[in-house]
Amino acid sequence: MWLMQYRDLIWNLTITDLKIKYQSSVLGFAWSLLNPLLMMLVLYFVFANVFRFNQEHFALYILVGIIAWRFLANGTSTAMLSIVAKPSLVTKIYIPRHILVLSSTLSSFISSILEFCVLIPLLFVFGANITPYILFFPIAHAIFFFIVYGLSLVLAALYVYYRDLNQIWEVVIQLGFFLAPICYPITIVPPKFLPYYVLNPVTILIETYRNFLIYGVPPGLRSMVYLVVSAAMLMIIGKLVFKRFERRFAEVI
Amino acid sequence: MTGNQYSGKNKNPDNNDAIVVKNLSKQFRIPHERKITVYQHLAGLIAGSYSYEIFDALKDVSFTVKHGETFGVIGPNGSGKSTLLKILAGVLYPDKGTVQMNGKIAPFLELGVGFHPDLTAEENIYLYGAIMGLTKKAIASKYEEILDFAELKRFENMKLKNFSSGMAVRLAFSTAIQTNPDILLVDEVLAVGDESFQRKCSQKIDEIRRGGKTILLVSHDLGMVQRLCERCVLIKDGLVKSSGSAERVVKDYKNILSPGNMMP
């Protein structure tokens, strides 16, 4: 089984990734926290004071949305480059290539967990309704991991052949930010669009996080099933696409 | 078509051959205009042009390497040697034919694959070791030996970007040599470091050779090939032109090289 055989390598690549990411400055990790906090402040100011949205715990509401979204946005856009960024590991030695995507996704996953950890004291400060349902976090985040990993497999494989895919994906991510309920309450979505709006797994996911983190409500069974099915489908598509394109990586890279 | 049979799983004790290559062919498509963006592909669809040339890098190559043998691959530049080595290493897929590797392989196509300039020597040893297929435990037990062999104990905690290229390559060689493979694939990387380190390297290679390991060596250094290898193949334009004892093949190669002296 490749996962067991290569576990030391996967872990090593993941840790290396994190080290490089955070060692560039003393503040390293602190900078990566500052970003979502500042985003939250700006968005809170605009949407709470200018648009006057009325949502309970709106500051936390935005913050949870941003932190969850960051895993998807950062995870996919760095993992997309993971194959091309390490050409010698593709052309000079054989290792299963999806290991590169996996370790990149894992390093974003760990960053994301750290960001959520910093969120916890803020939950108390802003008076969220904290209940044992918060323990759903590992399950939700594991599902989220497979969503990001599945997407990343597709993107990383395609990026080897289409080098402007990152530009296109950047636009998609920007659109996605406003198509998911991150900086506005889901209640402002017009009812006729709502059935399509909730088809987006990321919408369901972010709402699920908010339910158990802020409002102390367990996630709905239907939401969880929908998320698991979406993650499984993305993983299957990711594996198939990656396998299809992997053969000629070393020739094209 | 072949699956991936590059792992050492199909280890067969009755099999004397470490490497069996049968009717191996590899083609490269070289597009006249390389399209690497979505935009270029879309534009190409509208214009309806996709023209490429086929380049046969390897044509029907067959040979076998016995266990414990040192086997040379020689030939002029662009003859397909590196393509062959990459197929053996599992990096490229063959279009036709099969490759069977019986044993754990260590590809030395390039030393220091995956070295990261922002990591220390220690971290790089662990990273490179893992890439070469060593477990963390195995690296830890060989760690001192690696640093001693590389003569870099003093620089253990220095970042690789502050190393000279010679030092980096010494570190890479010392780590790679610890993989303890059954089959070594070597692409002219023996000439590393200064003269005294080079001598150490050839000694180490000799030691490995005498230890009954199989070595496949791709080189331009005919003297070295003659000295180290028992048997050899000569590849030119993707075809096996000559194979047999190293001495004879090297002679054939010299005949090809000298102008006006055609092969029989």
Coordinates of C-alpha atoms in Angstrom, one line a residue:
Chain A
M1 CA 0.0 0.0 0.0
W2 CA 1.6 3.2 -1.1
L3 CA 0.4 5.2 1.8
M4 CA 2.3 3.0 4.3
Q5 CA 5.3 2.7 2.1
Y6 CA 5.7 6.4 1.5
R7 CA 4.4 7.7 4.8
D8 CA 7.8 9.0 5.9
L9 CA 8.2 10.8 2.6
I10 CA 4.7 12.3 2.7
W11 CA 5.3 13.6 6.2
N12 CA 8.7 14.9 5.4
L13 CA 7.5 16.8 2.4
T14 CA 4.5 18.2 4.4
I15 CA 6.8 19.4 7.2
T16 CA 9.3 20.9 4.7
D17 CA 6.4 22.8 3.1
L18 CA 5.3 24.2 6.4
K19 CA 8.8 25.1 7.5
I20 CA 9.5 27.0 4.3
K21 CA 6.2 28.8 4.5
Y22 CA 6.6 30.0 8.1
Q23 CA 10.3 30.6 8.4
S24 CA 10.5 33.4 5.9
S25 CA 9.8 35.9 8.7
V26 CA 9.9 35.9 12.5
L27 CA 6.2 36.6 12.5
G28 CA 5.7 33.7 10.1
F29 CA 2.6 32.1 11.4
A30 CA 1.3 35.3 13.0
W31 CA 1.2 36.9 9.6
S32 CA -1.0 34.1 8.2
L33 CA -3.4 34.8 11.1
L34 CA -3.4 38.5 10.6
N35 CA -4.7 38.2 7.1
P36 CA -8.1 36.6 8.0
L37 CA -8.5 38.9 11.0
L38 CA -8.0 42.0 8.9
M39 CA -10.3 40.6 6.2
M40 CA -12.9 40.0 8.8
L41 CA -12.6 43.6 10.2
V42 CA -13.0 45.1 6.8
L43 CA -15.8 42.9 5.7
Y44 CA -17.6 43.3 9.0
F45 CA -17.3 47.1 8.7
V46 CA -18.7 47.1 5.2
F47 CA -21.4 44.5 5.6
A48 CA -22.6 45.3 9.1
N49 CA -22.5 49.1 8.9
V50 CA -23.0 49.9 5.2
F51 CA -25.3 47.1 4.2
R52 CA -26.7 46.8 7.7
F53 CA -27.1 43.0 7.6
N54 CA -28.7 41.7 10.7
Q55 CA -27.1 38.4 11.7
E56 CA -26.5 37.1 15.1
H57 CA -22.7 37.0 15.9
F58 CA -22.0 38.6 12.5
A59 CA -18.2 39.1 13.3
L60 CA -17.7 35.4 14.1
Y61 CA -20.0 34.5 11.2
I62 CA -17.7 36.2 8.8
L63 CA -14.5 35.0 10.5
V64 CA -15.6 31.3 10.4
G65 CA -16.5 31.8 6.7
I66 CA -13.2 33.3 5.9
I67 CA -11.1 30.7 7.7
A68 CA -12.9 27.9 6.1
W69 CA -12.7 29.5 2.7
R70 CA -9.0 30.1 3.1
F71 CA -8.4 26.3 3.2
L72 CA -10.1 25.8 -0.1
A73 CA -8.6 28.9 -1.8
N74 CA -5.0 28.5 -0.5
G75 CA -5.1 24.7 -0.5
T76 CA -6.1 24.4 -4.1
S77 CA -4.0 27.2 -5.5
T78 CA -0.8 26.0 -3.9
A79 CA -1.5 22.3 -4.5
M80 CA -2.2 23.1 -8.2
L81 CA 1.5 24.1 -8.6
S82 CA 2.9 21.2 -6.5
I83 CA 3.8 19.0 -9.5
V84 CA 5.4 21.7 -11.6
A85 CA 7.1 23.2 -8.6
K86 CA 9.2 20.1 -8.0
P87 CA 10.2 19.0 -11.5
S88 CA 13.2 17.0 -10.4
L89 CA 11.0 14.7 -8.3
V90 CA 9.0 13.9 -11.4
T91 CA 11.8 13.6 -14.0
K92 CA 14.7 12.2 -12.1
I93 CA 13.2 9.7 -9.8
Y94 CA 10.0 7.7 -9.5
I95 CA 7.7 8.4 -6.6
P96 CA 3.9 8.2 -6.9
R97 CA 3.3 11.7 -8.2
H98 CA 0.1 12.2 -6.2
I99 CA 2.3 12.3 -3.1
L100 CA 3.3 15.8 -4.1
V101 CA -0.3 16.9 -4.3
L102 CA -1.1 15.1 -1.1
S103 CA 1.7 16.6 1.0
S104 CA 0.9 20.1 -0.3
T105 CA -2.8 19.7 0.6
L106 CA -1.8 18.3 4.0
S107 CA 0.4 21.3 4.7
S108 CA -2.5 23.6 3.9
F109 CA -4.7 21.4 6.0
I110 CA -2.4 21.8 9.1
S111 CA -2.3 25.6 8.6
S112 CA -6.0 25.6 8.5
I113 CA -6.3 23.6 11.7
L114 CA -4.0 26.1 13.4
E115 CA -6.1 29.0 12.2
F116 CA -9.2 27.3 13.6
C117 CA -7.4 26.8 16.9
V118 CA -6.8 30.5 17.1
L119 CA -10.5 31.0 16.5
I120 CA -11.4 29.1 19.7
P121 CA -10.5 31.9 22.2
L122 CA -12.3 34.4 19.9
L123 CA -15.5 32.2 20.2
F124 CA -15.4 32.8 23.9
V125 CA -14.6 36.5 23.6
F126 CA -17.5 37.1 21.3
G127 CA -19.8 35.0 23.3
A128 CA -20.6 32.2 21.0
N129 CA -22.9 29.4 22.2
I130 CA -20.3 26.7 22.8
T131 CA -21.7 23.2 23.2
P132 CA -20.3 19.7 22.9
Y133 CA -21.3 19.8 19.2
I134 CA -18.1 21.6 18.6
L135 CA -16.6 18.1 18.6
F136 CA -18.0 17.7 15.1
F137 CA -15.1 19.8 13.9
P138 CA -12.6 16.9 13.2
I139 CA -15.3 15.1 11.1
A140 CA -16.2 18.2 9.1
H141 CA -12.7 19.2 8.6
A142 CA -11.7 15.6 7.4
I143 CA -14.5 15.8 4.8
F144 CA -13.3 19.2 3.8
F145 CA -9.8 17.8 3.4
F146 CA -11.0 15.3 0.8
I147 CA -12.9 18.0 -1.1
V148 CA -9.8 20.1 -1.3
Y149 CA -7.6 17.1 -2.2
G150 CA -9.9 15.8 -4.9
L151 CA -10.0 19.3 -6.5
S152 CA -6.3 19.7 -6.2
L153 CA -5.6 16.4 -8.0
V154 CA -7.6 17.6 -11.0
L155 CA -6.0 21.0 -10.9
A156 CA -2.4 19.8 -10.4
A157 CA -2.7 17.3 -13.3
L158 CA -4.2 19.8 -15.6
Y159 CA -1.8 22.6 -14.7
V160 CA 1.1 20.5 -16.0
Y161 CA -0.4 20.8 -19.5
Y162 CA -2.2 24.2 -19.2
R163 CA 0.1 26.7 -17.5
D164 CA -2.4 29.5 -17.4
L165 CA -4.9 27.5 -15.4
N166 CA -3.8 29.3 -12.2
Q167 CA -5.0 32.6 -13.7
I168 CA -8.3 31.0 -14.5
W169 CA -8.6 29.4 -11.1
E170 CA -7.9 32.7 -9.4
V171 CA -11.0 34.1 -11.0
V172 CA -13.0 31.1 -10.1
I173 CA -11.9 31.4 -6.5
Q174 CA -12.8 35.1 -6.5
L175 CA -16.3 34.3 -7.9
G176 CA -16.7 31.5 -5.4
F177 CA -16.0 33.8 -2.5
F178 CA -19.1 35.8 -3.3
L179 CA -21.2 32.8 -4.4
A180 CA -20.8 31.2 -1.0
P181 CA -22.3 32.8 2.1
I182 CA -19.0 34.1 3.5
C183 CA -19.5 37.8 4.0
Y184 CA -23.3 38.0 3.9
P185 CA -26.1 36.0 5.6
I186 CA -27.7 33.2 3.5
T187 CA -31.1 34.8 4.2
I188 CA -30.5 37.5 1.6
V189 CA -30.3 35.0 -1.2
P190 CA -33.6 35.4 -3.2
P191 CA -35.8 32.3 -2.6
K192 CA -36.0 31.4 -6.3
F193 CA -32.2 30.9 -6.4
L194 CA -31.9 29.2 -3.1
P195 CA -32.4 25.6 -4.4
Y196 CA -29.4 26.1 -6.7
Y197 CA -27.4 28.1 -4.2
V198 CA -27.4 25.3 -1.7
L199 CA -26.1 22.8 -4.3
N200 CA -22.7 24.3 -3.7
P201 CA -21.0 21.9 -1.2
V202 CA -18.9 24.8 0.1
T203 CA -22.1 26.6 1.1
I204 CA -23.3 23.6 3.0
L205 CA -19.9 23.2 4.6
I206 CA -19.5 26.7 5.8
E207 CA -23.0 26.7 7.2
T208 CA -22.2 23.5 9.0
Y209 CA -19.1 24.9 10.6
R210 CA -21.1 27.9 11.8
N211 CA -23.8 25.7 13.2
F212 CA -21.6 23.8 15.6
L213 CA -18.9 26.5 16.2
I214 CA -21.0 29.6 16.8
Y215 CA -24.7 28.6 17.3
G216 CA -24.2 25.3 19.2
V217 CA -26.4 23.4 16.8
P218 CA -25.5 19.9 15.5
P219 CA -25.0 19.6 11.8
G220 CA -28.0 18.2 9.9
L221 CA -27.8 14.6 8.7
R222 CA -28.7 15.6 5.2
S223 CA -26.0 18.1 5.0
M224 CA -23.4 15.6 6.3
V225 CA -24.5 13.0 3.8
Y226 CA -24.4 15.5 1.0
L227 CA -20.9 16.6 2.0
V228 CA -19.6 13.0 2.2
V229 CA -21.0 12.2 -1.2
S230 CA -19.5 15.4 -2.7
A231 CA -16.1 14.6 -1.2
A232 CA -16.2 11.0 -2.4
M233 CA -17.2 12.1 -5.9
L234 CA -14.5 14.7 -6.1
M235 CA -11.9 12.2 -4.9
I236 CA -13.0 9.7 -7.6
I237 CA -12.9 12.4 -10.3
G238 CA -9.5 13.6 -9.0
K239 CA -8.0 10.1 -9.0
L240 CA -9.3 9.3 -12.5
V241 CA -8.1 12.6 -14.0
F242 CA -4.8 12.4 -12.3
K243 CA -4.2 8.8 -13.5
R244 CA -5.2 9.7 -17.0
F245 CA -2.7 12.6 -17.2
E246 CA 0.1 11.3 -15.1
R247 CA 1.7 9.1 -17.7
R248 CA 3.2 12.0 -19.7
F249 CA 4.1 14.3 -16.8
A250 CA 7.8 13.7 -17.2
E251 CA 7.7 14.4 -20.9
V252 CA 5.8 17.7 -20.6
I253 CA 7.1 19.2 -17.4
Chain B
M1 CA 1.5 -1.8 -23.2
T2 CA 2.9 -2.3 -19.8
G3 CA 1.8 -1.6 -16.3
N4 CA 4.1 -0.3 -13.7
Q5 CA 6.4 -3.2 -12.9
Y6 CA 9.1 -1.1 -11.5
S7 CA 8.8 -2.1 -8.0
G8 CA 10.9 -4.8 -6.4
K9 CA 7.8 -6.8 -5.7
N10 CA 8.3 -9.3 -8.5
K11 CA 11.4 -10.6 -6.9
N12 CA 12.1 -14.0 -8.2
P13 CA 14.9 -16.0 -6.6
D14 CA 15.2 -18.3 -9.6
N15 CA 15.7 -15.4 -11.9
N16 CA 19.3 -14.6 -12.7
D17 CA 18.6 -11.5 -14.5
A18 CA 18.4 -8.2 -12.6
I19 CA 17.1 -6.2 -15.6
V20 CA 15.2 -7.6 -18.5
V21 CA 14.4 -5.2 -21.3
K22 CA 12.4 -6.6 -24.2
N23 CA 11.6 -4.8 -27.5
L24 CA 11.5 -1.5 -25.9
S25 CA 10.3 1.5 -28.0
K26 CA 9.7 5.0 -27.0
Q27 CA 8.4 7.8 -29.2
F28 CA 8.2 11.5 -28.4
R29 CA 5.8 13.7 -30.1
I30 CA 7.4 17.0 -30.8
P31 CA 4.8 19.6 -31.7
H32 CA 5.8 22.2 -34.2
E33 CA 4.2 24.8 -32.0
R34 CA 4.1 23.9 -28.3
K35 CA 0.9 24.8 -26.7
I36 CA 1.0 25.1 -23.0
T37 CA -1.9 27.4 -22.1
V38 CA -5.6 27.0 -22.3
Y39 CA -5.7 30.1 -24.6
Q40 CA -3.2 28.5 -27.0
H41 CA -5.3 25.3 -27.1
L42 CA -8.5 27.2 -27.8
A43 CA -6.8 29.2 -30.5
G44 CA -5.4 25.9 -31.9
L45 CA -8.9 24.4 -32.0
I46 CA -10.3 27.3 -34.0
A47 CA -7.3 27.3 -36.4
G48 CA -7.6 23.5 -36.5
S49 CA -3.9 22.9 -36.6
Y50 CA -2.1 20.3 -34.6
S51 CA 1.0 19.3 -36.3
Y52 CA 3.9 17.4 -34.7
E53 CA 6.9 15.3 -35.6
I54 CA 7.4 11.9 -34.2
F55 CA 10.8 11.3 -32.8
D56 CA 11.8 7.7 -32.1
A57 CA 14.0 7.9 -29.1
L58 CA 14.3 4.1 -28.7
K59 CA 13.5 1.5 -31.3
D60 CA 13.1 -2.1 -30.3
V61 CA 15.8 -2.2 -27.7
S62 CA 16.4 -5.5 -25.9
F63 CA 19.1 -6.6 -23.4
T64 CA 19.4 -8.3 -20.1
V65 CA 21.6 -7.5 -17.2
K66 CA 22.5 -10.3 -14.8
H67 CA 22.5 -10.0 -11.0
G68 CA 25.8 -8.7 -9.7
E69 CA 26.9 -7.4 -13.1
T70 CA 28.2 -3.9 -14.0
F71 CA 26.7 -3.1 -17.3
G72 CA 27.6 -0.1 -19.5
V73 CA 25.4 1.9 -21.9
I74 CA 27.3 4.0 -24.3
G75 CA 26.5 6.1 -27.4
P76 CA 26.7 9.6 -28.8
N77 CA 24.7 12.5 -27.5
G78 CA 21.0 12.2 -28.3
S79 CA 21.1 8.5 -29.0
G80 CA 18.5 7.6 -26.4
K81 CA 20.7 6.6 -23.4
S82 CA 19.0 9.0 -21.0
T83 CA 15.5 8.0 -22.3
L84 CA 16.4 4.4 -21.6
L85 CA 17.6 5.2 -18.1
K86 CA 14.5 7.2 -17.4
I87 CA 12.3 4.3 -18.5
L88 CA 14.3 1.9 -16.3
A89 CA 13.8 4.3 -13.4
G90 CA 10.1 4.4 -14.0
V91 CA 10.0 8.1 -14.8
L92 CA 8.9 7.7 -18.4
Y93 CA 6.5 5.1 -19.7
P94 CA 7.5 2.9 -22.7
D95 CA 5.2 2.9 -25.7
K96 CA 6.0 -0.7 -26.6
G97 CA 7.9 -3.5 -24.9
T98 CA 8.5 -4.4 -21.4
V99 CA 10.9 -3.7 -18.6
Q100 CA 11.4 -6.0 -15.7
M101 CA 13.5 -5.0 -12.7
N102 CA 14.1 -7.7 -10.2
G103 CA 15.1 -5.9 -7.0
K104 CA 15.1 -2.6 -5.2
I105 CA 16.4 0.1 -7.5
A106 CA 18.1 3.3 -6.7
P107 CA 18.1 5.8 -9.6
F108 CA 21.2 8.1 -9.6
L109 CA 20.0 10.1 -12.5
E110 CA 20.8 13.3 -10.7
L111 CA 22.3 13.7 -7.2
G112 CA 20.4 15.8 -4.7
V113 CA 16.9 15.4 -6.2
G114 CA 14.6 17.5 -4.0
F115 CA 17.3 19.2 -2.0
H116 CA 16.0 22.4 -0.7
P117 CA 18.3 25.5 -0.3
D118 CA 16.4 26.8 2.7
L119 CA 16.8 23.7 4.8
T120 CA 19.8 22.7 6.8
A121 CA 22.2 19.9 5.9
E122 CA 20.5 17.7 8.5
E123 CA 17.0 18.4 7.3
N124 CA 18.1 17.8 3.7
I125 CA 19.6 14.4 4.6
Y126 CA 16.3 13.4 6.0
L127 CA 14.3 14.8 3.1
Y128 CA 16.6 13.3 0.4
G129 CA 16.8 10.0 2.2
A130 CA 13.0 9.8 2.3
I131 CA 12.9 10.6 -1.4
M132 CA 15.4 7.8 -2.1
G133 CA 13.1 5.5 -0.2
L134 CA 14.7 5.3 3.2
T135 CA 12.6 5.2 6.3
K136 CA 13.2 7.8 9.0
K137 CA 14.6 5.2 11.3
A138 CA 17.1 4.0 8.7
I139 CA 18.3 7.5 8.1
A140 CA 18.7 8.2 11.8
S141 CA 20.8 5.1 12.2
K142 CA 23.0 6.0 9.2
Y143 CA 23.1 9.8 9.9
E144 CA 26.5 10.0 11.5
E145 CA 28.0 7.8 8.8
I146 CA 26.5 10.0 6.1
L147 CA 28.0 13.2 7.6
D148 CA 31.4 11.5 8.1
F149 CA 31.6 10.3 4.6
A150 CA 30.7 13.7 3.2
E151 CA 33.2 15.3 5.6
L152 CA 30.5 17.9 6.5
K153 CA 30.0 17.2 10.2
R154 CA 30.9 20.8 11.1
F155 CA 28.2 22.2 8.8
E156 CA 25.4 20.0 10.0
N157 CA 23.2 22.9 10.9
M158 CA 24.1 25.2 8.1
K159 CA 21.5 25.9 5.4
L160 CA 22.1 24.3 2.1
K161 CA 22.1 27.6 0.2
N162 CA 25.3 28.5 2.0
F163 CA 27.0 25.4 0.8
S164 CA 29.3 25.3 -2.2
S165 CA 28.1 23.2 -5.1
G166 CA 30.8 20.7 -4.3
M167 CA 29.7 20.3 -0.7
A168 CA 26.1 19.9 -1.7
V169 CA 27.0 17.2 -4.1
R170 CA 29.1 15.4 -1.5
L171 CA 26.2 15.5 0.9
A172 CA 23.9 14.1 -1.8
F173 CA 26.2 11.3 -2.8
S174 CA 26.8 10.3 0.8
T175 CA 23.1 10.1 1.5
A176 CA 22.2 8.4 -1.8
I177 CA 24.8 5.7 -1.3
Q178 CA 23.1 4.6 1.9
T179 CA 19.9 3.4 0.2
N180 CA 21.4 -0.1 -0.1
P181 CA 19.7 -1.0 -3.4
D182 CA 20.0 -4.2 -5.4
I183 CA 20.2 -2.3 -8.7
L184 CA 21.9 1.1 -9.2
L185 CA 21.1 3.2 -12.2
V186 CA 23.9 5.7 -12.7
D187 CA 24.0 8.6 -15.1
E188 CA 27.5 10.0 -15.1
V189 CA 27.3 11.3 -11.6
L190 CA 30.4 9.7 -10.4
A191 CA 32.5 12.7 -11.1
V192 CA 31.6 14.7 -8.0
G193 CA 33.5 16.9 -5.6
D194 CA 37.3 17.4 -5.6
E195 CA 39.8 14.8 -6.5
S196 CA 40.1 13.2 -3.1
F197 CA 36.4 12.9 -2.8
Q198 CA 36.2 11.4 -6.3
R199 CA 38.7 8.8 -5.3
K200 CA 36.5 8.0 -2.2
C201 CA 33.4 7.7 -4.5
S202 CA 35.1 5.3 -6.9
Q203 CA 36.2 3.3 -4.0
K204 CA 32.6 3.2 -2.7
I205 CA 31.3 2.2 -6.1
D206 CA 33.9 -0.5 -6.3
E207 CA 32.8 -1.7 -2.9
I208 CA 29.2 -1.8 -4.0
R209 CA 30.2 -3.6 -7.1
R210 CA 32.1 -6.2 -5.2
G211 CA 29.2 -6.5 -2.8
G212 CA 27.3 -8.2 -5.6
K213 CA 25.1 -5.3 -6.6
T214 CA 23.9 -4.7 -10.1
I215 CA 25.0 -1.5 -11.6
L216 CA 23.8 0.0 -14.9
L217 CA 26.1 2.8 -15.9
V218 CA 25.5 5.4 -18.6
S219 CA 28.6 7.2 -19.5
H220 CA 30.7 9.0 -22.1
D221 CA 33.9 8.1 -20.3
L222 CA 35.0 5.1 -22.4
G223 CA 38.0 4.4 -20.2
M224 CA 35.8 4.2 -17.1
V225 CA 33.3 1.9 -18.9
Q226 CA 36.0 -0.4 -20.0
R227 CA 37.5 -0.5 -16.5
L228 CA 34.3 -1.0 -14.6
C229 CA 31.9 -2.9 -16.8
E230 CA 31.9 -6.5 -17.8
R231 CA 29.3 -6.0 -20.6
C232 CA 28.0 -3.1 -22.6
V233 CA 25.5 -2.0 -25.2
L234 CA 26.1 0.7 -27.8
I235 CA 23.0 2.7 -28.6
K236 CA 22.9 5.1 -31.6
D237 CA 19.8 6.8 -33.0
G238 CA 17.6 4.7 -30.6
L239 CA 18.9 1.3 -31.9
V240 CA 21.2 -1.2 -30.3
K241 CA 24.2 -1.2 -32.6
S242 CA 26.4 -3.5 -30.7
S243 CA 26.4 -5.5 -27.5
G244 CA 28.7 -7.9 -25.7
S245 CA 31.9 -7.6 -23.8
A246 CA 32.8 -4.0 -22.9
E247 CA 36.1 -4.2 -24.7
R248 CA 34.5 -5.1 -28.0
V249 CA 31.6 -2.7 -27.8
V250 CA 33.9 0.2 -26.9
K251 CA 36.0 -0.7 -30.0
D252 CA 32.9 -0.7 -32.2
Y253 CA 32.0 2.7 -30.8
K254 CA 35.4 4.1 -31.6
N255 CA 35.0 2.8 -35.1
I256 CA 31.7 4.6 -35.5
L257 CA 33.2 7.8 -34.1
S258 CA 36.2 7.9 -36.4
P259 CA 34.9 9.2 -39.8
G260 CA 35.2 7.2 -43.0
N261 CA 35.3 4.0 -41.0
M262 CA 31.8 2.4 -41.4
M263 CA 30.5 -0.4 -39.2
P264 CA 30.4 -3.7 -40.9

